[in-house]
Amino acid sequence: MTKYVYLFKEGNANMRNLLGGKGANLAEMTNLGMPVPQGFTITTEACTRYYEDGKSIGADIQEQIDAALCKIEEINGKKFGDAKTPLLVSVRSGARASMPGMMDTILNLGLNDEVAAGLIAGNPDPKFERFVFDSYRRFIQMFSDVVMEIPKKTFEVIIDEIKEKKGVANDIDLDVNDMKELVARFKAYYKEQKGEDFPTDPKVQLMEAVKAVFRSWDNPRAIYYRRMNDIPSDWGTAVNVQPMVFGNLNDRSGTGVAFTRDPATGEKKLFGEYLINAQGEDVVAGIRTPSKIAQLEQDMPEVYAQFKTIAENLEKHYRDMQDMEYTIENGKLYMLQTRNGKRTAAAAIKIAVDLVNEGMITTDEAVLKVEPKQLDALLHPQFNAAALKKAKEIAVGLAASPGAACGMIYFTAEEAVAAAKTGKKVVLVRQETSPEDIEGMNHSQGILTARGGMTSHAAVVARGMGTCCVAGCNTLRVDEEKKTATFGDLVLHEGDWMSLDGSTGKVYAEAIETEDASVSGDFATLMGWADAARKLQVRTNADNPRDTAQAVKFGAQGIGLCRTEHMFFEGERIAAMREMILSETEEQRRTALAKILPYQKGDFKAMYKALEGRPMTVRYLDPPLHEFLPAKSMTAEIESIAKELGVSVEKINAKIDELHEFNPMMGFRGCRLAVQYPEIAEMQTRAVIEAAIEVKQEDGYDIHPEIMIPLVGAVKELAYVKKVVVDTANKVMEEKGVQLDVKIGTMIEIPRAAITADEIAKEAEFFSFGTYDLTQMTFGFSRDDAGKFLPAYYDRKIYESDPFAKLDQEGVGKLVQMAAKLGRETRPDIKLGICGEHGGDPASVMFCHKVGLNYVSCSPFRVPIARLAAAHAAILEKQGQL
Amino acid sequence: MTKYVYLFKEGNANMRNLLGGKGANLAEMTNLGMPVPQGFTITTEACTRYYEDGKSIGADIQEQIDAALCKIEEINGKKFGDAKTPLLVSVRSGARASMPGMMDTILNLGLNDEVAAGLIAGNPDPKFERFVFDSYRRFIQMFSDVVMEIPKKTFEVIIDEIKEKKGVANDIDLDVNDMKELVARFKAYYKEQKGEDFPTDPKVQLMEAVKAVFRSWDNPRAIYYRRMNDIPSDWGTAVNVQPMVFGNLNDRSGTGVAFTRDPATGEKKLFGEYLINAQGEDVVAGIRTPSKIAQLEQDMPEVYAQFKTIAENLEKHYRDMQDMEYTIENGKLYMLQTRNGKRTAAAAIKIAVDLVNEGMITTDEAVLKVEPKQLDALLHPQFNAAALKKAKEIAVGLAASPGAACGMIYFTAEEAVAAAKTGKKVVLVRQETSPEDIEGMNHSQGILTARGGMTSHAAVVARGMGTCCVAGCNTLRVDEEKKTATFGDLVLHEGDWMSLDGSTGKVYAEAIETEDASVSGDFATLMGWADAARKLQVRTNADNPRDTAQAVKFGAQGIGLCRTEHMFFEGERIAAMREMILSETEEQRRTALAKILPYQKGDFKAMYKALEGRPMTVRYLDPPLHEFLPAKSMTAEIESIAKELGVSVEKINAKIDELHEFNPMMGFRGCRLAVQYPEIAEMQTRAVIEAAIEVKQEDGYDIHPEIMIPLVGAVKELAYVKKVVVDTANKVMEEKGVQLDVKIGTMIEIPRAAITADEIAKEAEFFSFGTYDLTQMTFGFSRDDAGKFLPAYYDRKIYESDPFAKLDQEGVGKLVQMAAKLGRETRPDIKLGICGEHGGDPASVMFCHKVGLNYVSCSPFRVPIARLAAAHAAILEKQGQL
């Protein structure tokens, strides 16, 4: 028979999956002889059974709960529902992974009129009667809210009525009779709402509470939290039933939380809060302001000393900073919880490095103690905390690219650039951005858009640049002509101040001071340990010298993806690009391309120099050509282009029509451009090779150009373009009298390329998995459109995470694995990498390590994250845990 | 050492792959003792080598050619280049598959001044000298054209000059001196063009000619022909070198072609043409009109008798109708070629059935003798041949849906319907069609569009309906407001007559009489044999009773794909559909859906009745919702909808904006609709189940409804919608007190579904491969946009066929195979089928047989084709040839 219920003394810390984190640690503390009120844990498997059995608790589980209850009655010398020595219990959730505040808790369970009377009879303290009725009314309120879904605040109305009647302001001013009245009125209100009496049988109360905790696993905020934190929905929660101890019994009682080190800075000192004569919920409710834990040292030095010893022992035992809950009942200390404490990124790094220096953990363990995602916070400017506290947000959008920004608002890229050039700090506000805005985005502190999701143009480009971005701010209306941004009644004009928090999505209509994040010496130490551990190389996605230099500073080992099209948008380049698009003959196209060549070559040279000899993979022109022309509705823009290029407006409009596509994502783009117009690939090859040769000659770097053909679906397609590239490269090398080792590879971003990777590897010397497009094609949804229906998928638990943010290992990942295997069969030494934002997602990096890729490539600001995630993967593999 | 050259006597008919069809059959005729001028064949592998070796002929091959030349000199007692008994040869292409007229031929090779003089010296006939110089000038002309790319017509200019000078009209009026002058002037012209003398060495002539034939394998018309006929480009062509025999020697000479049966009707009689005193090219050039072969019987009865015997023997030997070329030189018959003759569909069927009746072949062999694609011609109306001859086309578009149509032109669906209802025959002329045009298309004889490719809406829907369609007619300009169709200077107005040939793409501005195609009794006989042989079931794609009945008549065994959305476009239905789309609450949506329910149910009932108990797979609502609303530019239409539904124009415009998608193909469609709005799936389930129950009660058919959820990418997605369907179905069956066996399955049309088919099969009771969408997603191009760049892919030989017309077996097919295997692992009895146009493509049907699918489903007019193709697959498998 499956064991679904464990006494605390039957478990230990390794049973976290079964007992949940809280249950496993209560068991561990019991085993360590620490003062823990002895209760039992109902396992996570019981929760899974509960859902499988149509939300009911099986008879076998019921029996085990009853038996465990008998045992803890015996251990504690109290009896559930007994009028003389009644046992009261707390019922708390506790999942495998900590989900603080997401699920439900019920305290003081086991109370009814008789039990209350019995408790009072057993304690002569005159204040005790008020305490009992206070606990009783709290229990009714909590039980009704959590179990019966009668909102807690509807009870608060009754409390307010009584306070008003008495003319007092605080709960604490209510006396024992008021509490008795509250209990009576709460019960009456319950009956009114539910049509039946408040349950008096403590066993009924208990089972309802257990079910309510199981149910709370599936409440919307828990689901949301799980999605944000990649916690599978089938884990379930355990339930901990524990005898109550009362911090609100008297002034020799209290409750608090404490950390063994400062969770904000990592400083080694006992850090925490303490509230005399209170229950845990008072701390949470914020009715009273807790004291620092130092107060406990003054109030009850012997208790403080005992707690300090326990805290030190727990940290040594768990070899990590602990976050503890404790209660003191009438001068006696009880431990209610311990867990590895959550901490800021800075604290995480300091603690990890300190623990190594203290000889408590190894460097590998230290690396594992820092969550890769956390590093993000260390790499971007932040608001001054004090200034932020005073600010008031006017809207919230999607936290699309982290960091803080403050500047004056401008509504077009041109105006933003112009303002920035006069030395102003600029925030660019757009309906949505397009590739033409790139220069404006580049000159802005932050970007705000009204439309678009986490994977919109603005979001993707901003993350790539490391620029703060809030996207998809629904309440924002942008009027580009009038130059206004409207949020409800609030109208902002060009030049008004705005601040954006790209980490929370908040928007402020005021200037808030920002601070550059500082990277402490510990950070470098930890990253050094990570680099020593990891096997995956980490490259960056960059297409300009600034980003390249930034990425190198962040430890990038080269460029994995240089998107050449971004080079075509600025200034005179786009004019030449448009001239090429409007060409009618190959000769005209070549003339236009010849104008682009020097720019492209110059960019490559600058990037090769910034890389100081590190490798660079150059992806050839990829986007549909219509992206280089304005929309047809932009008549002024079209007229100005017509004038500039000396062609008719009609011709431009005809070309825009011609380039119109029903599904541009699946249209004339990628290598299809080079198949149609090989002269583009010729020009790009000349630029790459000439740049490499000149930098080799000027700086002595030994450059091995890597040329990547995008969107290949068939080997013959690659072979055709490859021939153009090879012929051109050979010609250029002959002209210059310099030989280079040129490698030609392809993106694997079309399902057919993955499926036929054995064929494609006959031509490709490397594969770079473009998992973004591969995700789109494999799922059959476009990232631009999926935002409309994915919310319903999350609601219905069809998808648990955004496949564009976290690689879908079962589907897309299977294609990646297949392609890696097929590719290696054909060409054992083929170089395999991943580019696109998945390369900076820790879980996806782990996957890349598992599949045996050679490198990941991600935006500059994700390079440290990827380095750390790669180290995690290597260490976990070494430990047999991957 | 590889043998690259075979004497005719060394080969046989089974060596077609190596020797090409012509070479293999010349060898076979040699073995049969028939009079064949003895030459040799250079193999197709030599052609492949030629391309591999950078378009050059290896020394080993050269040696083998020289050796073979020596042998045929010996056999024929003549010597190449000899002045006394010179050997002249023809050099002809001959690929594995017949590609008539696509590649090059050179006759009379071996001539130079000395050889000509020698020939003349050996023959005292005074006319002989003219014959020799005529042959000589023809040789120079042909060699220059084929080998040296000096266009033939530039030589004709010289001939014309001489004729003018002499004042004669025909070549035949030129005498020996004229011929001599021609030879001299041709040689001079050659030198002028090429800067060197015409080659006099016969061996040089021979090798240049061989190379030219190899090159001609890759000329544009050969590439085009191969693509049209699915002939791989790596097969290559063989080259046949054969001693010349001269049909133009004298009046006891001649040349001709003949068939053992009439290729147009299949009638059993010797059928052919004959031209006295002529070489083969004279027949082709059309300078003289050939006589019927009966003329030969009169002219040379003994030669005729010999030929007749040979023809009968060849037919018996090959057990098929033969197409032969022969030449008579001075009363002696020579066979130059035999092959299985090309024939019309009607002839193919008659011949196959006759050959069985004559005891020459088995029924399986008869089935294989009819090409499935040919049947198409038998299933649609055709123009009266005489009337067609007199007609003059005004434009050519894509032959999008076969058949002939004649009617008065209308420019909107509404006007077409109105005109049709007054009894007029209508041709619908549109810029491009949209789903709203469906009723108008349904009422038209034919459809002409200015835009869109073979897979455009018009083309796909028309093929589905079996209605003639010419799409993408580039020279057509449609002005819907002025109601004009303009072709260059020609302006047609509403009500003008137009005829369309959907099999050729030709457009006529006149009425041409059409005839319904007749299906002879032999057709039914042959299809019976096919049905007995095949293993694959054949279903149809239909969504109305008319198409259903048509398909049943064509032998469909059920409906494999009923697209329910087509039911929502007509009349009041679309109003209710729009009401649903514009709903803001679930309740409003349910109200609108309740209006659609009776229509949908009525349609299902009518189709169940038309199916007479055959199964029907119903696919739930699939297209993006914006397809049910007009484009935003159609303001009048929007105003009328606003009035009809009692909502504001702004609201409709806002909804159109909301539904706008960047990539609708990858947007909010398929089961994503049902995930968001489960009430749609509920309504559709109620319609399916109630219809099935009522038809069961009314007609006694035992219906097992098959419900298909489209666009599934993840098993949980299917499970979610399936639960809605099952719950609704159970509810309806309970209400009605009738139990049905309901099966629920899914389309496999998203790559992720194929990759995770093992998971999906846990929920799906059947898979239907939607290879159209699967092709789009697997290749990453949309069928609507690919037309712009695929031509470059064909040009560059990257793709050899349209993957939307012919299933890409290496890529998409691999996914189909993978999904079939994974699905069967989970659910061994899972039913597997394919729907979409690939189901009617013979090669794709073969593939489905090979992969072990249970059925294919295609449009009604393709059902016989699929039945026959399925039989081919089964028979070829039985013969170990699949």
Coordinates of N, CA, C and O in Angstrom, one line a residue, chain A residues 432 657-668 671-672 675-676 678 714 716-717 720 750-752 755-756 758 776-782 784-785 788-789 792-793 796-800 808 810-812 814-815 818 822, chain B residues 432 657-668 671-672 675-676 678 713-714 716-717 720 750-752 755-756 758 776-782 784-785 788-789 792-793 796-800 808 810-812 814-815 818 822:
Chain A
E432 N 4.2 50.7 -32.6 CA 5.1 49.6 -32.5 C 6.3 50.0 -33.4 O 6.2 50.8 -34.2
D657 N 3.4 46.8 -53.9 CA 2.4 45.8 -54.2 C 3.0 44.4 -54.6 O 2.6 43.4 -54.1
E658 N 4.0 44.5 -55.4 CA 4.6 43.3 -55.9 C 5.2 42.5 -54.7 O 5.2 41.3 -54.7
L659 N 5.8 43.2 -53.8 CA 6.5 42.6 -52.6 C 5.5 42.2 -51.5 O 5.9 41.5 -50.6
H660 N 4.2 42.6 -51.7 CA 3.3 42.2 -50.7 C 3.1 40.7 -50.5 O 3.1 40.0 -51.5
E661 N 3.1 40.2 -49.3 CA 3.0 38.8 -49.1 C 1.8 38.5 -48.1 O 1.6 39.3 -47.2
F662 N 1.2 37.4 -48.4 CA 0.1 37.0 -47.5 C 0.7 36.5 -46.1 O 0.2 36.8 -45.1
N663 N 1.8 35.8 -46.2 CA 2.5 35.3 -45.0 C 4.0 35.6 -45.1 O 4.7 34.7 -45.5
P664 N 4.4 36.8 -44.8 CA 5.8 37.2 -45.1 C 6.8 36.3 -44.3 O 7.9 36.1 -44.8
M665 N 6.3 35.7 -43.2 CA 7.2 34.8 -42.5 C 7.6 33.6 -43.3 O 8.6 33.0 -43.2
M666 N 6.7 33.3 -44.2 CA 6.9 32.1 -45.1 C 7.0 32.5 -46.5 O 6.6 31.8 -47.4
G667 N 7.6 33.6 -46.7 CA 7.7 34.2 -48.1 C 9.1 34.3 -48.7 O 9.9 33.4 -48.4
F668 N 9.2 35.4 -49.4 CA 10.4 35.6 -50.2 C 11.5 36.2 -49.3 O 11.6 37.4 -49.1
C671 N 17.6 32.6 -47.8 CA 18.4 32.2 -49.0 C 17.6 32.3 -50.2 O 18.2 32.3 -51.3
R672 N 16.3 32.4 -50.1 CA 15.5 32.6 -51.3 C 15.9 33.8 -52.1 O 15.7 33.9 -53.3
V675 N 19.0 33.0 -54.0 CA 18.7 32.1 -55.1 C 18.2 33.0 -56.3 O 18.7 32.8 -57.4
Q676 N 17.4 33.9 -55.9 CA 16.8 34.8 -57.0 C 17.8 35.8 -57.5 O 17.9 36.1 -58.7
P678 N 21.6 36.2 -57.0 CA 22.9 35.7 -56.5 C 23.8 36.9 -56.2 O 24.7 36.8 -55.4
A714 N 16.5 22.7 -48.3 CA 16.9 21.6 -49.2 C 18.4 21.7 -49.5 O 18.9 22.8 -49.7
K716 N 20.1 21.2 -52.1 CA 20.4 21.8 -53.4 C 20.4 23.3 -53.3 O 21.1 24.0 -54.1
E717 N 19.5 23.8 -52.5 CA 19.3 25.3 -52.3 C 20.7 25.8 -51.7 O 21.2 26.8 -52.1
Y720 N 23.5 25.6 -54.2 CA 23.5 26.7 -55.2 C 24.1 28.0 -54.7 O 25.0 28.6 -55.3
I750 N 14.2 25.7 -40.6 CA 13.1 25.2 -41.4 C 12.9 23.7 -41.0 O 14.0 23.0 -41.0
P751 N 11.8 23.2 -40.7 CA 11.7 21.8 -40.3 C 12.3 20.8 -41.3 O 13.0 19.9 -41.0
R752 N 12.1 21.2 -42.6 CA 12.7 20.3 -43.6 C 14.2 20.2 -43.5 O 14.8 19.2 -43.8
I755 N 15.0 17.7 -40.8 CA 14.6 16.3 -41.2 C 15.6 15.8 -42.2 O 15.9 14.6 -42.2
T756 N 16.2 16.6 -43.1 CA 17.1 16.2 -44.1 C 18.5 16.7 -43.8 O 19.3 16.9 -44.7
D758 N 21.1 15.2 -42.8 CA 22.2 14.3 -43.3 C 22.5 14.8 -44.7 O 23.7 14.8 -45.0
Q776 N 8.5 28.6 -34.7 CA 7.3 29.0 -35.5 C 6.9 28.0 -36.4 O 5.7 27.7 -36.5
M777 N 7.8 27.4 -37.2 CA 7.4 26.5 -38.3 C 6.9 25.2 -37.6 O 6.0 24.5 -38.2
T778 N 7.6 24.8 -36.6 CA 7.3 23.5 -36.0 C 5.9 23.5 -35.3 O 5.1 22.6 -35.4
F779 N 5.6 24.6 -34.7 CA 4.3 24.8 -34.0 C 3.2 25.3 -35.0 O 2.1 25.2 -34.7
G780 N 3.7 25.8 -36.1 CA 2.8 26.4 -37.1 C 2.1 27.6 -36.5 O 0.9 27.9 -36.9
F781 N 2.8 28.4 -35.7 CA 2.2 29.7 -35.4 C 3.3 30.8 -35.4 O 4.5 30.5 -35.1
S782 N 2.9 32.0 -35.8 CA 3.8 33.1 -36.0 C 3.9 33.8 -34.7 O 2.9 34.0 -34.0
D784 N 4.3 36.8 -34.1 CA 3.6 38.0 -34.1 C 2.1 37.8 -33.9 O 1.4 38.8 -33.4
D785 N 1.6 36.7 -34.2 CA 0.1 36.5 -34.1 C -0.2 35.6 -32.9 O -1.4 35.7 -32.4
K788 N -2.3 36.4 -29.6 CA -3.7 36.5 -29.4 C -4.4 35.3 -28.9 O -5.4 35.3 -28.2
F789 N -3.8 34.1 -29.1 CA -4.5 32.9 -28.7 C -3.7 32.1 -27.6 O -4.3 31.3 -26.9
A792 N -5.2 31.8 -23.9 CA -6.2 30.7 -23.7 C -5.5 29.4 -23.5 O -6.0 28.5 -22.8
Y793 N -4.4 29.2 -24.2 CA -3.6 28.0 -24.0 C -3.0 27.8 -22.6 O -2.9 26.7 -22.1
R796 N -5.9 27.1 -20.1 CA -6.4 25.7 -20.2 C -5.3 24.7 -20.0 O -5.4 23.5 -20.3
K797 N -4.2 25.2 -19.6 CA -3.0 24.4 -19.2 C -2.6 23.5 -20.4 O -2.1 22.4 -20.2
I798 N -2.7 24.0 -21.6 CA -2.3 23.2 -22.8 C -0.8 23.5 -22.9 O 0.0 22.5 -23.2
Y799 N -0.3 24.7 -22.8 CA 1.1 25.0 -22.7 C 1.4 25.6 -21.4 O 0.6 26.4 -20.8
E800 N 2.5 25.2 -20.9 CA 2.9 25.8 -19.6 C 3.9 26.9 -19.7 O 4.1 27.7 -18.7
D808 N 11.0 24.4 -26.6 CA 10.1 23.2 -26.5 C 10.9 21.9 -26.8 O 11.1 21.6 -27.9
E810 N 10.2 18.7 -26.2 CA 9.5 17.5 -26.8 C 9.3 17.6 -28.3 O 9.3 16.6 -29.0
G811 N 9.1 18.8 -28.8 CA 8.8 19.0 -30.2 C 10.0 19.6 -31.0 O 10.7 18.9 -31.7
V812 N 10.2 20.8 -30.8 CA 11.3 21.5 -31.5 C 12.6 20.9 -31.1 O 13.5 20.6 -32.0
K814 N 13.2 17.9 -30.3 CA 13.4 16.6 -31.0 C 14.0 16.8 -32.4 O 14.8 16.0 -32.8
L815 N 13.5 17.9 -33.0 CA 14.1 18.2 -34.3 C 15.5 18.6 -34.2 O 16.3 18.2 -35.1
M818 N 17.5 15.4 -33.7 CA 17.5 14.7 -34.9 C 18.5 15.3 -35.9 O 19.3 14.5 -36.5
L822 N 21.8 13.5 -37.3 CA 21.9 13.2 -38.8 C 23.1 14.0 -39.3 O 23.9 13.5 -40.2
Chain B
E432 N -9.0 38.1 -58.2 CA -8.8 36.8 -57.6 C -10.0 36.5 -56.8 O -10.7 37.4 -56.4
D657 N -9.7 45.0 -37.6 CA -8.3 45.3 -37.1 C -7.9 44.3 -36.1 O -6.7 43.8 -36.2
E658 N -8.7 43.9 -35.2 CA -8.4 43.0 -34.2 C -8.0 41.6 -34.8 O -7.1 40.9 -34.3
L659 N -8.7 41.2 -35.8 CA -8.4 39.9 -36.4 C -7.3 40.0 -37.4 O -6.9 38.9 -37.9
H660 N -6.8 41.2 -37.7 CA -5.7 41.3 -38.7 C -4.5 40.4 -38.2 O -4.2 40.5 -37.0
E661 N -3.9 39.7 -39.1 CA -2.7 38.9 -38.7 C -1.6 39.1 -39.6 O -1.8 39.4 -40.8
F662 N -0.4 39.1 -39.1 CA 0.8 39.2 -39.9 C 1.0 38.0 -40.8 O 1.4 38.1 -42.0
N663 N 0.7 36.9 -40.3 CA 0.9 35.6 -41.0 C -0.3 34.7 -40.8 O -0.3 33.8 -39.9
P664 N -1.4 35.0 -41.5 CA -2.7 34.3 -41.1 C -2.6 32.8 -41.2 O -3.2 32.1 -40.5
M665 N -1.7 32.3 -42.1 CA -1.5 30.9 -42.2 C -1.0 30.3 -40.9 O -1.3 29.2 -40.6
M666 N -0.3 31.1 -40.1 CA 0.3 30.7 -38.8 C -0.4 31.4 -37.7 O 0.2 31.7 -36.7
G667 N -1.7 31.7 -37.8 CA -2.3 32.5 -36.8 C -3.5 31.8 -36.1 O -3.4 30.6 -35.8
F668 N -4.5 32.6 -35.9 CA -5.6 32.1 -35.0 C -6.6 31.3 -35.9 O -7.5 31.9 -36.5
C671 N -7.8 24.3 -34.6 CA -8.3 24.0 -33.3 C -8.1 25.2 -32.3 O -8.6 25.2 -31.2
R672 N -7.2 26.1 -32.7 CA -7.0 27.3 -31.8 C -8.3 28.0 -31.6 O -8.6 28.6 -30.6
V675 N -10.2 26.1 -29.0 CA -9.6 26.2 -27.7 C -10.1 27.5 -27.1 O -10.5 27.6 -25.9
Q676 N -10.1 28.6 -27.9 CA -10.6 29.9 -27.4 C -12.1 29.9 -27.2 O -12.6 30.4 -26.2
P678 N -14.8 27.2 -27.1 CA -15.3 25.8 -27.2 C -16.7 25.7 -27.7 O -17.1 24.6 -28.2
G713 N -1.1 20.7 -32.6 CA 0.3 20.6 -32.5 C 0.8 20.0 -31.3 O 2.0 19.7 -31.1
A714 N -0.1 19.7 -30.3 CA 0.3 19.2 -29.0 C -0.9 18.3 -28.5 O -2.0 18.7 -28.7
K716 N -2.1 17.9 -25.6 CA -3.0 18.5 -24.7 C -4.1 19.4 -25.4 O -5.2 19.6 -24.9
E717 N -3.7 19.9 -26.5 CA -4.6 20.7 -27.3 C -5.7 19.9 -27.8 O -6.9 20.2 -27.7
Y720 N -8.0 18.7 -25.0 CA -8.9 19.7 -24.5 C -10.2 19.8 -25.4 O -11.3 19.8 -24.9
I750 N 0.8 20.0 -38.8 CA 1.8 20.8 -38.2 C 3.0 19.9 -37.9 O 2.8 18.8 -37.4
P751 N 4.2 20.3 -38.3 CA 5.3 19.4 -38.0 C 5.4 18.9 -36.6 O 5.7 17.7 -36.4
R752 N 5.0 19.7 -35.6 CA 5.1 19.2 -34.3 C 4.2 18.0 -34.0 O 4.5 17.2 -33.2
I755 N 6.0 15.0 -35.3 CA 7.1 14.6 -34.4 C 6.6 14.0 -33.1 O 7.3 13.1 -32.6
T756 N 5.5 14.5 -32.6 CA 5.0 13.9 -31.4 C 3.8 13.1 -31.6 O 2.9 13.0 -30.7
D758 N 3.3 10.0 -31.4 CA 3.1 8.9 -30.4 C 2.3 9.5 -29.2 O 1.4 8.8 -28.7
Q776 N 3.6 23.3 -46.4 CA 3.9 24.7 -46.1 C 4.8 24.9 -44.9 O 5.8 25.6 -44.9
M777 N 4.4 24.2 -43.8 CA 5.2 24.4 -42.6 C 6.6 23.7 -42.7 O 7.5 24.2 -42.1
T778 N 6.6 22.6 -43.3 CA 7.9 21.8 -43.4 C 8.9 22.6 -44.3 O 10.1 22.6 -43.9
F779 N 8.4 23.1 -45.4 CA 9.3 23.9 -46.2 C 9.5 25.3 -45.7 O 10.4 26.1 -46.2
G780 N 8.5 25.8 -44.9 CA 8.6 27.1 -44.4 C 8.2 28.1 -45.5 O 8.7 29.2 -45.6
F781 N 7.4 27.7 -46.5 CA 6.9 28.7 -47.4 C 5.4 28.6 -47.6 O 4.8 27.5 -47.5
S782 N 4.7 29.7 -47.8 CA 3.3 29.7 -47.9 C 2.9 29.5 -49.4 O 3.6 30.1 -50.3
D784 N 0.6 30.7 -51.0 CA 0.2 31.9 -51.6 C 1.4 32.8 -52.1 O 1.3 33.6 -53.0
D785 N 2.5 32.6 -51.4 CA 3.6 33.5 -51.7 C 4.7 32.8 -52.5 O 5.5 33.4 -53.2
K788 N 6.1 33.4 -56.2 CA 7.1 34.4 -56.6 C 8.5 33.9 -56.7 O 9.3 34.5 -57.5
F789 N 8.9 33.0 -55.9 CA 10.3 32.6 -56.0 C 10.5 31.2 -56.5 O 11.6 30.8 -56.9
A792 N 12.5 30.6 -59.9 CA 13.9 30.6 -59.8 C 14.5 29.3 -59.4 O 15.5 28.8 -59.8
Y793 N 13.7 28.6 -58.5 CA 14.1 27.3 -58.0 C 14.1 26.3 -59.1 O 14.9 25.4 -59.1
R796 N 17.0 26.9 -61.5 CA 18.3 26.5 -61.0 C 18.3 25.0 -60.6 O 19.2 24.6 -59.9
K797 N 17.3 24.3 -60.9 CA 17.2 22.9 -60.7 C 17.3 22.6 -59.2 O 17.8 21.5 -58.8
I798 N 16.8 23.5 -58.3 CA 16.9 23.2 -56.9 C 15.7 22.3 -56.6 O 15.8 21.3 -55.8
Y799 N 14.5 22.6 -57.1 CA 13.3 21.8 -57.0 C 13.0 21.3 -58.4 O 13.1 22.1 -59.4
E800 N 12.6 20.1 -58.5 CA 12.2 19.6 -59.9 C 10.7 19.6 -60.0 O 10.2 19.5 -61.1
D808 N 6.5 15.9 -51.4 CA 8.0 15.8 -51.3 C 8.3 14.7 -50.3 O 8.2 14.7 -49.1
E810 N 11.1 13.1 -49.6 CA 12.3 13.1 -48.8 C 12.1 13.9 -47.5 O 12.7 13.6 -46.5
G811 N 11.3 15.0 -47.6 CA 11.1 15.9 -46.4 C 9.8 15.6 -45.8 O 9.7 15.0 -44.7
V812 N 8.8 16.1 -46.4 CA 7.4 16.0 -45.9 C 7.0 14.5 -45.7 O 6.5 14.1 -44.7
K814 N 9.0 12.1 -45.1 CA 9.7 11.5 -43.9 C 8.9 11.8 -42.7 O 8.8 10.9 -41.8
L815 N 8.3 13.0 -42.6 CA 7.4 13.3 -41.4 C 6.2 12.4 -41.4 O 5.7 12.0 -40.4
M818 N 7.2 9.0 -40.3 CA 7.6 9.1 -38.8 C 6.3 9.1 -38.0 O 6.1 8.3 -37.1
L822 N 5.1 6.3 -35.4 CA 4.9 6.6 -34.0 C 3.4 6.4 -33.6 O 3.1 5.9 -32.5

